[in-house]
PDB file of C-alpha atoms in Angstrom:
ATOM      1  CA  UNK A   1      -6.443 -38.224   3.860  1.00 62.00           C
ATOM      2  CA  UNK A   2      -4.152 -37.986   0.854  1.00 79.00           C
ATOM      3  CA  UNK A   3      -2.546 -34.620   0.142  1.00 88.00           C
ATOM      4  CA  UNK A   4      -3.186 -33.157  -3.303  1.00 92.00           C
ATOM      5  CA  UNK A   5       0.287 -32.648  -4.715  1.00 96.00           C
ATOM      6  CA  UNK A   6       0.711 -29.665  -7.007  1.00 97.00           C
ATOM      7  CA  UNK A   7       3.190 -29.588  -9.902  1.00 97.00           C
ATOM      8  CA  UNK A   8       6.378 -27.590  -9.431  1.00 98.00           C
ATOM      9  CA  UNK A   9       8.754 -25.692 -11.672  1.00 97.00           C
ATOM     10  CA  UNK A  10      12.192 -24.392 -10.746  1.00 96.00           C
ATOM     11  CA  UNK A  11      13.687 -21.051 -11.750  1.00 95.00           C
ATOM     12  CA  UNK A  12      15.781 -22.433 -14.615  1.00 95.00           C
ATOM     13  CA  UNK A  13      12.711 -24.056 -16.167  1.00 95.00           C
ATOM     14  CA  UNK A  14      10.720 -20.825 -15.738  1.00 96.00           C
ATOM     15  CA  UNK A  15      13.403 -18.866 -17.564  1.00 94.00           C
ATOM     16  CA  UNK A  16      13.379 -21.422 -20.384  1.00 93.00           C
ATOM     17  CA  UNK A  17       9.602 -21.077 -20.772  1.00 93.00           C
ATOM     18  CA  UNK A  18       9.854 -17.283 -20.791  1.00 94.00           C
ATOM     19  CA  UNK A  19      12.314 -17.366 -23.676  1.00 91.00           C
ATOM     20  CA  UNK A  20       9.495 -17.646 -26.224  1.00 85.00           C
ATOM     21  CA  UNK A  21       5.815 -16.758 -26.227  1.00 83.00           C
ATOM     22  CA  UNK A  22       4.963 -20.005 -27.998  1.00 83.00           C
ATOM     23  CA  UNK A  23       6.738 -22.033 -25.326  1.00 81.00           C
ATOM     24  CA  UNK A  24       5.014 -20.070 -22.598  1.00 91.00           C
ATOM     25  CA  UNK A  25       1.554 -20.854 -23.953  1.00 93.00           C
ATOM     26  CA  UNK A  26       2.206 -24.425 -25.100  1.00 91.00           C
ATOM     27  CA  UNK A  27       0.512 -26.227 -22.213  1.00 93.00           C
ATOM     28  CA  UNK A  28      -2.418 -23.803 -22.142  1.00 95.00           C
ATOM     29  CA  UNK A  29      -3.006 -24.362 -25.852  1.00 94.00           C
ATOM     30  CA  UNK A  30      -2.922 -28.114 -25.220  1.00 93.00           C
ATOM     31  CA  UNK A  31      -5.789 -27.809 -22.741  1.00 95.00           C
ATOM     32  CA  UNK A  32      -3.662 -28.155 -19.589  1.00 96.00           C
ATOM     33  CA  UNK A  33      -3.128 -31.821 -20.269  1.00 95.00           C
ATOM     34  CA  UNK A  34      -0.401 -33.123 -17.949  1.00 94.00           C
ATOM     35  CA  UNK A  35       1.090 -35.001 -20.884  1.00 94.00           C
ATOM     36  CA  UNK A  36       2.133 -31.585 -22.239  1.00 94.00           C
ATOM     37  CA  UNK A  37       3.652 -30.200 -19.047  1.00 95.00           C
ATOM     38  CA  UNK A  38       7.253 -29.018 -19.375  1.00 94.00           C
ATOM     39  CA  UNK A  39       9.621 -31.944 -18.916  1.00 93.00           C
ATOM     40  CA  UNK A  40      11.140 -30.095 -15.935  1.00 94.00           C
ATOM     41  CA  UNK A  41       7.851 -30.151 -13.985  1.00 96.00           C
ATOM     42  CA  UNK A  42       8.037 -32.268 -10.821  1.00 96.00           C
ATOM     43  CA  UNK A  43       5.956 -33.327  -7.819  1.00 95.00           C
ATOM     44  CA  UNK A  44       6.859 -34.076  -4.226  1.00 91.00           C
ATOM     45  CA  UNK A  45       8.436 -37.523  -4.064  1.00 87.00           C
ATOM     46  CA  UNK A  46       5.885 -38.896  -1.608  1.00 77.00           C
ATOM     47  CA  UNK A  47       3.043 -38.045   0.739  1.00 79.00           C
ATOM     48  CA  UNK A  48       0.111 -37.675  -1.630  1.00 90.00           C
ATOM     49  CA  UNK A  49      -1.225 -37.873  -5.162  1.00 93.00           C
ATOM     50  CA  UNK A  50      -0.874 -35.387  -8.029  1.00 95.00           C
ATOM     51  CA  UNK A  51      -3.880 -33.123  -8.495  1.00 96.00           C
ATOM     52  CA  UNK A  52      -5.970 -34.059 -11.519  1.00 96.00           C
ATOM     53  CA  UNK A  53      -5.686 -31.945 -14.626  1.00 97.00           C
ATOM     54  CA  UNK A  54      -9.278 -30.852 -14.043  1.00 97.00           C
ATOM     55  CA  UNK A  55      -8.241 -28.953 -10.908  1.00 97.00           C
ATOM     56  CA  UNK A  56      -5.828 -26.847 -12.945  1.00 98.00           C
ATOM     57  CA  UNK A  57      -8.451 -26.244 -15.615  1.00 98.00           C
ATOM     58  CA  UNK A  58     -10.991 -25.176 -13.013  1.00 98.00           C
ATOM     59  CA  UNK A  59      -8.478 -22.860 -11.349  1.00 98.00           C
ATOM     60  CA  UNK A  60      -7.604 -21.288 -14.688  1.00 98.00           C
ATOM     61  CA  UNK A  61     -11.254 -20.878 -15.621  1.00 98.00           C
ATOM     62  CA  UNK A  62     -12.101 -19.166 -12.312  1.00 98.00           C
ATOM     63  CA  UNK A  63      -9.220 -16.700 -12.504  1.00 98.00           C
ATOM     64  CA  UNK A  64      -9.863 -15.972 -16.176  1.00 98.00           C
ATOM     65  CA  UNK A  65     -13.480 -15.183 -15.313  1.00 98.00           C
ATOM     66  CA  UNK A  66     -12.250 -12.685 -12.717  1.00 98.00           C
ATOM     67  CA  UNK A  67      -9.807 -11.303 -15.264  1.00 98.00           C
ATOM     68  CA  UNK A  68     -12.516 -10.805 -17.900  1.00 97.00           C
ATOM     69  CA  UNK A  69     -14.630  -8.940 -15.325  1.00 97.00           C
ATOM     70  CA  UNK A  70     -11.644  -6.625 -14.775  1.00 97.00           C
ATOM     71  CA  UNK A  71     -10.789  -5.845 -18.373  1.00 96.00           C
ATOM     72  CA  UNK A  72      -8.729  -8.837 -19.575  1.00 97.00           C
ATOM     73  CA  UNK A  73      -7.422  -9.190 -22.267  1.00 96.00           C
ATOM     74  CA  UNK A  74      -7.458  -5.415 -22.874  1.00 96.00           C
ATOM     75  CA  UNK A  75      -4.940  -3.503 -20.794  1.00 89.00           C
ATOM     76  CA  UNK A  76      -7.650  -1.600 -18.946  1.00 87.00           C
ATOM     77  CA  UNK A  77      -7.085   0.764 -16.045  1.00 95.00           C
ATOM     78  CA  UNK A  78      -5.018   0.565 -12.871  1.00 94.00           C
ATOM     79  CA  UNK A  79      -8.299   0.489 -10.950  1.00 95.00           C
ATOM     80  CA  UNK A  80      -9.445  -2.587 -12.868  1.00 97.00           C
ATOM     81  CA  UNK A  81      -6.149  -4.357 -12.240  1.00 96.00           C
ATOM     82  CA  UNK A  82      -6.354  -3.537  -8.530  1.00 96.00           C
ATOM     83  CA  UNK A  83      -9.866  -4.958  -8.511  1.00 97.00           C
ATOM     84  CA  UNK A  84      -8.520  -8.129 -10.120  1.00 98.00           C
ATOM     85  CA  UNK A  85      -5.950  -8.462  -7.336  1.00 98.00           C
ATOM     86  CA  UNK A  86      -8.662  -8.102  -4.709  1.00 98.00           C
ATOM     87  CA  UNK A  87     -11.040 -10.653  -6.243  1.00 98.00           C
ATOM     88  CA  UNK A  88      -8.276 -13.118  -7.104  1.00 98.00           C
ATOM     89  CA  UNK A  89      -6.950 -12.916  -3.534  1.00 98.00           C
ATOM     90  CA  UNK A  90     -10.384 -13.788  -2.194  1.00 98.00           C
ATOM     91  CA  UNK A  91     -10.696 -16.727  -4.560  1.00 98.00           C
ATOM     92  CA  UNK A  92      -7.209 -18.146  -3.997  1.00 98.00           C
ATOM     93  CA  UNK A  93      -7.532 -17.891  -0.218  1.00 98.00           C
ATOM     94  CA  UNK A  94     -10.516 -20.252  -0.348  1.00 97.00           C
ATOM     95  CA  UNK A  95      -9.141 -22.972  -2.646  1.00 97.00           C
ATOM     96  CA  UNK A  96      -9.037 -26.121  -0.447  1.00 95.00           C
ATOM     97  CA  UNK A  97      -6.037 -27.575  -2.285  1.00 95.00           C
ATOM     98  CA  UNK A  98      -3.968 -24.619  -1.049  1.00 96.00           C
ATOM     99  CA  UNK A  99      -4.650 -25.434   2.601  1.00 94.00           C
ATOM    100  CA  UNK A 100      -1.789 -27.911   2.741  1.00 89.00           C
ATOM    101  CA  UNK A 101       1.922 -27.199   2.853  1.00 90.00           C
ATOM    102  CA  UNK A 102       2.010 -27.363  -0.934  1.00 95.00           C
ATOM    103  CA  UNK A 103       1.006 -23.708  -1.185  1.00 96.00           C
ATOM    104  CA  UNK A 104       4.066 -22.744   0.864  1.00 95.00           C
ATOM    105  CA  UNK A 105       6.324 -23.904  -1.958  1.00 96.00           C
ATOM    106  CA  UNK A 106       7.640 -21.175  -4.249  1.00 97.00           C
ATOM    107  CA  UNK A 107       8.046 -23.616  -7.133  1.00 97.00           C
ATOM    108  CA  UNK A 108       4.343 -24.528  -6.993  1.00 98.00           C
ATOM    109  CA  UNK A 109       3.381 -20.919  -7.652  1.00 98.00           C
ATOM    110  CA  UNK A 110       6.038 -20.700 -10.344  1.00 98.00           C
ATOM    111  CA  UNK A 111       4.296 -23.572 -12.141  1.00 98.00           C
ATOM    112  CA  UNK A 112       0.857 -22.013 -11.800  1.00 98.00           C
ATOM    113  CA  UNK A 113       2.024 -18.643 -13.124  1.00 98.00           C
ATOM    114  CA  UNK A 114       4.194 -20.004 -15.926  1.00 97.00           C
ATOM    115  CA  UNK A 115       2.229 -23.028 -17.129  1.00 97.00           C
ATOM    116  CA  UNK A 116      -1.401 -22.543 -16.067  1.00 98.00           C
ATOM    117  CA  UNK A 117      -1.935 -18.773 -16.268  1.00 98.00           C
ATOM    118  CA  UNK A 118       0.900 -17.151 -18.248  1.00 97.00           C
ATOM    119  CA  UNK A 119      -1.428 -14.967 -20.321  1.00 96.00           C
ATOM    120  CA  UNK A 120      -3.063 -13.563 -17.194  1.00 97.00           C
ATOM    121  CA  UNK A 121       0.340 -12.764 -15.684  1.00 97.00           C
ATOM    122  CA  UNK A 122       1.418 -11.004 -18.895  1.00 96.00           C
ATOM    123  CA  UNK A 123      -1.817  -8.978 -18.816  1.00 97.00           C
ATOM    124  CA  UNK A 124      -1.476  -8.014 -15.181  1.00 97.00           C
ATOM    125  CA  UNK A 125       2.209  -7.054 -15.471  1.00 96.00           C
ATOM    126  CA  UNK A 126       3.226  -5.383 -18.710  1.00 93.00           C
ATOM    127  CA  UNK A 127       6.604  -6.486 -20.022  1.00 92.00           C
ATOM    128  CA  UNK A 128       6.340  -9.985 -18.501  1.00 93.00           C
ATOM    129  CA  UNK A 129       8.901  -9.401 -15.701  1.00 96.00           C
ATOM    130  CA  UNK A 130      10.444 -12.740 -14.737  1.00 96.00           C
ATOM    131  CA  UNK A 131       9.881 -12.190 -11.010  1.00 97.00           C
ATOM    132  CA  UNK A 132       6.124 -12.360 -11.594  1.00 98.00           C
ATOM    133  CA  UNK A 133       6.456 -15.888 -12.970  1.00 98.00           C
ATOM    134  CA  UNK A 134       9.151 -17.194 -10.641  1.00 97.00           C
ATOM    135  CA  UNK A 135       8.169 -18.298  -7.162  1.00 96.00           C
ATOM    136  CA  UNK A 136       8.361 -15.951  -4.195  1.00 95.00           C
ATOM    137  CA  UNK A 137       6.591 -12.952  -2.727  1.00 94.00           C
ATOM    138  CA  UNK A 138       6.649 -11.162  -6.093  1.00 96.00           C
ATOM    139  CA  UNK A 139       4.952 -14.016  -7.952  1.00 98.00           C
ATOM    140  CA  UNK A 140       1.737 -12.795  -9.599  1.00 98.00           C
ATOM    141  CA  UNK A 141      -0.490 -15.234  -7.699  1.00 98.00           C
ATOM    142  CA  UNK A 142       1.538 -16.250  -4.667  1.00 98.00           C
ATOM    143  CA  UNK A 143       1.409 -12.662  -3.416  1.00 97.00           C
ATOM    144  CA  UNK A 144      -2.376 -12.620  -3.820  1.00 98.00           C
ATOM    145  CA  UNK A 145      -2.840 -15.919  -1.988  1.00 98.00           C
ATOM    146  CA  UNK A 146      -0.695 -14.589   0.862  1.00 97.00           C
ATOM    147  CA  UNK A 147      -2.791 -11.431   1.076  1.00 97.00           C
ATOM    148  CA  UNK A 148      -6.022 -13.369   1.157  1.00 97.00           C
ATOM    149  CA  UNK A 149      -4.842 -15.737   3.868  1.00 96.00           C
ATOM    150  CA  UNK A 150      -3.271 -13.033   6.022  1.00 96.00           C
ATOM    151  CA  UNK A 151      -6.034 -10.426   5.780  1.00 97.00           C
ATOM    152  CA  UNK A 152      -9.055 -12.722   6.003  1.00 97.00           C
ATOM    153  CA  UNK A 153     -11.150 -11.660   9.011  1.00 96.00           C
ATOM    154  CA  UNK A 154     -12.771 -15.085   9.074  1.00 95.00           C
ATOM    155  CA  UNK A 155     -16.001 -16.606   7.717  1.00 94.00           C
ATOM    156  CA  UNK A 156     -18.085 -15.232  10.582  1.00 93.00           C
ATOM    157  CA  UNK A 157     -17.016 -11.620  10.027  1.00 92.00           C
ATOM    158  CA  UNK A 158     -19.650  -9.319   8.577  1.00 89.00           C
ATOM    159  CA  UNK A 159     -17.164  -7.666   6.206  1.00 95.00           C
ATOM    160  CA  UNK A 160     -14.790 -10.553   5.846  1.00 97.00           C
ATOM    161  CA  UNK A 161     -12.646  -9.206   3.001  1.00 98.00           C
ATOM    162  CA  UNK A 162     -12.819  -5.472   3.704  1.00 97.00           C
ATOM    163  CA  UNK A 163      -9.092  -5.135   4.349  1.00 97.00           C
ATOM    164  CA  UNK A 164      -8.266  -6.316   0.833  1.00 97.00           C
ATOM    165  CA  UNK A 165     -10.571  -3.649  -0.584  1.00 96.00           C
ATOM    166  CA  UNK A 166      -9.480  -0.795   1.668  1.00 97.00           C
ATOM    167  CA  UNK A 167      -5.688  -1.078   1.756  1.00 97.00           C
ATOM    168  CA  UNK A 168      -3.679   0.556  -1.023  1.00 96.00           C
ATOM    169  CA  UNK A 169      -1.166  -1.436  -3.042  1.00 96.00           C
ATOM    170  CA  UNK A 170       1.656   0.292  -1.175  1.00 96.00           C
ATOM    171  CA  UNK A 171       0.193  -0.729   2.188  1.00 97.00           C
ATOM    172  CA  UNK A 172      -0.345  -4.314   1.037  1.00 97.00           C
ATOM    173  CA  UNK A 173       3.255  -4.545  -0.141  1.00 95.00           C
ATOM    174  CA  UNK A 174       4.567  -3.039   3.105  1.00 94.00           C
ATOM    175  CA  UNK A 175       2.678  -5.655   5.113  1.00 95.00           C
ATOM    176  CA  UNK A 176       3.047  -8.827   3.074  1.00 92.00           C
ATOM    177  CA  UNK A 177       6.553  -8.428   1.662  1.00 91.00           C
ATOM    178  CA  UNK A 178       8.220  -7.966   5.040  1.00 90.00           C
ATOM    179  CA  UNK A 179       8.752 -11.446   6.558  1.00 89.00           C
ATOM    180  CA  UNK A 180       8.702 -10.149  10.135  1.00 88.00           C
ATOM    181  CA  UNK A 181       5.135  -8.934   9.577  1.00 92.00           C
ATOM    182  CA  UNK A 182       3.692 -11.018   6.765  1.00 92.00           C
ATOM    183  CA  UNK A 183       4.667 -14.311   8.394  1.00 91.00           C
ATOM    184  CA  UNK A 184       2.455 -13.512  11.410  1.00 93.00           C
ATOM    185  CA  UNK A 185      -1.176 -13.261  10.276  1.00 93.00           C
ATOM    186  CA  UNK A 186      -2.412 -11.830  13.572  1.00 93.00           C
ATOM    187  CA  UNK A 187       0.231  -9.108  13.568  1.00 94.00           C
ATOM    188  CA  UNK A 188      -0.379  -8.315   9.897  1.00 95.00           C
ATOM    189  CA  UNK A 189      -4.146  -8.075  10.369  1.00 95.00           C
ATOM    190  CA  UNK A 190      -3.715  -5.902  13.441  1.00 95.00           C
ATOM    191  CA  UNK A 191      -1.527  -3.482  11.502  1.00 96.00           C
ATOM    192  CA  UNK A 192      -3.949  -3.515   8.548  1.00 97.00           C
ATOM    193  CA  UNK A 193      -6.904  -2.727  10.812  1.00 97.00           C
ATOM    194  CA  UNK A 194      -4.964   0.192  12.310  1.00 97.00           C
ATOM    195  CA  UNK A 195      -4.109   1.385   8.780  1.00 98.00           C
ATOM    196  CA  UNK A 196      -7.802   1.559   7.887  1.00 97.00           C
ATOM    197  CA  UNK A 197      -8.563   3.550  11.021  1.00 97.00           C
ATOM    198  CA  UNK A 198      -5.660   5.927  10.329  1.00 97.00           C
ATOM    199  CA  UNK A 199      -6.760   6.402   6.712  1.00 97.00           C
ATOM    200  CA  UNK A 200     -10.192   7.374   7.974  1.00 96.00           C
ATOM    201  CA  UNK A 201      -8.611  10.131  10.091  1.00 95.00           C
ATOM    202  CA  UNK A 202      -5.835  11.318   7.794  1.00 94.00           C
ATOM    203  CA  UNK A 203      -7.159  10.537   4.318  1.00 95.00           C
ATOM    204  CA  UNK A 204      -5.771   7.921   1.929  1.00 93.00           C
ATOM    205  CA  UNK A 205      -3.500  10.367   0.002  1.00 93.00           C
ATOM    206  CA  UNK A 206      -1.453  10.927   3.171  1.00 94.00           C
ATOM    207  CA  UNK A 207      -1.020   7.265   3.994  1.00 96.00           C
ATOM    208  CA  UNK A 208       2.059   6.283   1.972  1.00 95.00           C
ATOM    209  CA  UNK A 209       4.552   8.240   4.091  1.00 95.00           C
ATOM    210  CA  UNK A 210       2.575   7.561   7.262  1.00 96.00           C
ATOM    211  CA  UNK A 211       2.622   3.822   6.571  1.00 96.00           C
ATOM    212  CA  UNK A 212       6.382   3.695   6.033  1.00 95.00           C
ATOM    213  CA  UNK A 213       6.973   5.492   9.329  1.00 95.00           C
ATOM    214  CA  UNK A 214       4.487   3.231  11.115  1.00 96.00           C
ATOM    215  CA  UNK A 215       6.242   0.145   9.750  1.00 95.00           C
ATOM    216  CA  UNK A 216       9.555   1.386  11.146  1.00 94.00           C
ATOM    217  CA  UNK A 217       7.985   1.941  14.572  1.00 94.00           C
ATOM    218  CA  UNK A 218       6.398  -1.506  14.508  1.00 95.00           C
ATOM    219  CA  UNK A 219       9.647  -3.242  13.581  1.00 92.00           C
ATOM    220  CA  UNK A 220      11.612  -1.401  16.256  1.00 92.00           C
ATOM    221  CA  UNK A 221       9.024  -2.186  18.907  1.00 93.00           C
ATOM    222  CA  UNK A 222       8.874  -5.812  17.837  1.00 90.00           C
ATOM    223  CA  UNK A 223      12.608  -6.144  18.477  1.00 88.00           C
ATOM    224  CA  UNK A 224      12.125  -5.646  22.215  1.00 89.00           C
ATOM    225  CA  UNK A 225       8.577  -6.892  22.716  1.00 88.00           C
ATOM    226  CA  UNK A 226       6.910  -9.815  20.948  1.00 88.00           C
ATOM    227  CA  UNK A 227       3.865  -7.973  19.647  1.00 91.00           C
ATOM    228  CA  UNK A 228       2.083 -11.126  18.554  1.00 83.00           C
ATOM    229  CA  UNK A 229       1.767 -12.109  22.218  1.00 88.00           C
ATOM    230  CA  UNK A 230      -0.129  -8.953  23.209  1.00 90.00           C
ATOM    231  CA  UNK A 231      -3.724  -9.556  24.289  1.00 91.00           C
ATOM    232  CA  UNK A 232      -6.426  -8.837  21.731  1.00 87.00           C
ATOM    233  CA  UNK A 233      -7.817  -6.086  23.944  1.00 86.00           C
ATOM    234  CA  UNK A 234      -4.489  -4.211  23.742  1.00 93.00           C
ATOM    235  CA  UNK A 235      -3.241  -5.015  20.247  1.00 94.00           C
ATOM    236  CA  UNK A 236      -5.435  -2.471  18.488  1.00 94.00           C
ATOM    237  CA  UNK A 237      -4.284   0.363  20.744  1.00 94.00           C
ATOM    238  CA  UNK A 238      -0.646  -0.554  20.248  1.00 95.00           C
ATOM    239  CA  UNK A 239      -1.067  -0.723  16.467  1.00 96.00           C
ATOM    240  CA  UNK A 240      -2.890   2.613  16.388  1.00 96.00           C
ATOM    241  CA  UNK A 241       0.023   4.180  18.265  1.00 95.00           C
ATOM    242  CA  UNK A 242       2.395   3.432  15.381  1.00 95.00           C
ATOM    243  CA  UNK A 243       0.359   5.765  13.150  1.00 95.00           C
ATOM    244  CA  UNK A 244       0.331   8.614  15.665  1.00 86.00           C
ATOM    245  CA  UNK A 245       4.038   9.252  16.100  1.00 61.00           C
ATOM    246  CA  UNK A 246       5.300  10.842  19.274  1.00 45.00           C
ATOM    247  CA  UNK A 247       2.231   9.751  21.206  1.00 39.00           C
ATOM    248  CA  UNK A 248       3.348   6.121  21.023  1.00 42.00           C
ATOM    249  CA  UNK A 249       2.616   4.554  24.409  1.00 44.00           C
ATOM    250  CA  UNK A 250       5.770   3.367  26.164  1.00 43.00           C
ATOM    251  CA  UNK A 251       6.820  -0.246  25.988  1.00 46.00           C
ATOM    252  CA  UNK A 252       8.402  -1.839  29.051  1.00 44.00           C
ATOM    253  CA  UNK A 253      11.342   0.372  30.022  1.00 40.00           C
ATOM    254  CA  UNK A 254      14.661  -0.362  28.306  1.00 43.00           C
ATOM    255  CA  UNK A 255      17.882   1.542  28.986  1.00 44.00           C
ATOM    256  CA  UNK A 256      20.265   3.135  26.545  1.00 45.00           C
ATOM    257  CA  UNK A 257      19.934   3.274  22.772  1.00 42.00           C
ATOM    258  CA  UNK A 258      16.718   1.243  22.600  1.00 42.00           C
ATOM    259  CA  UNK A 259      14.913   3.836  24.684  1.00 44.00           C
ATOM    260  CA  UNK A 260      16.251   6.644  22.530  1.00 47.00           C
ATOM    261  CA  UNK A 261      15.164   4.875  19.332  1.00 45.00           C
ATOM    262  CA  UNK A 262      11.620   4.678  20.658  1.00 45.00           C
ATOM    263  CA  UNK A 263      11.601   8.372  21.495  1.00 47.00           C
ATOM    264  CA  UNK A 264      11.994   8.086  25.253  1.00 43.00           C
ATOM    265  CA  UNK A 265      14.604   9.661  27.479  1.00 37.00           C
TER     266      UNK A 265
END
């Protein structure tokens, strides 16, 4: 089956588009016709066929509909913008064209943010910060796709997308913007599930500091034990321990400084 190739845009081209509002909206105003793409836009040299313009129009229409439901184009509230992130994550995680390796390309998301949905990015992030258009974990839509893919409990789950709704922005950033965690969906989901349980005990207002400490414990533990290889029956208990502090259950014994870092003598 042929891979649907998505258009790409490098950082220099993104910066050029951001230099003027008219240039940023040019392709949108032209109806997302590929004939009006920036001249710097490229595709993979081989291995598939470019997506039709209609795919980009449909994607824009779907995300604009979510945006309008959350206050776009008015600035709206932080709650509305958080709701947009949640709903957009759910949508992006289920777009079939993003199931291939194309969605792992930073320059693909740079194109989508800069050429297909620049007005939505500017609404979501006041001041149009360049990092929200350029590819990477700070990209306005790449970050949401990552969240949806990582925190999806699966189509058979009764509350499939609950983690996206329950986690705070700080918790989502802590999980998805750390490569050692965000690159392992099972580990990330396990930590997110433990976060929800901890928030139920401690209250959401207390969770920012608790989360940062738990992340440190997880990263230290993961240096000496590959947490992603723990059995499902044990993973939840181990993740819960990172939110408890001194009651962390011992990992396999290690001498010297590693033991002291983990709070053992």
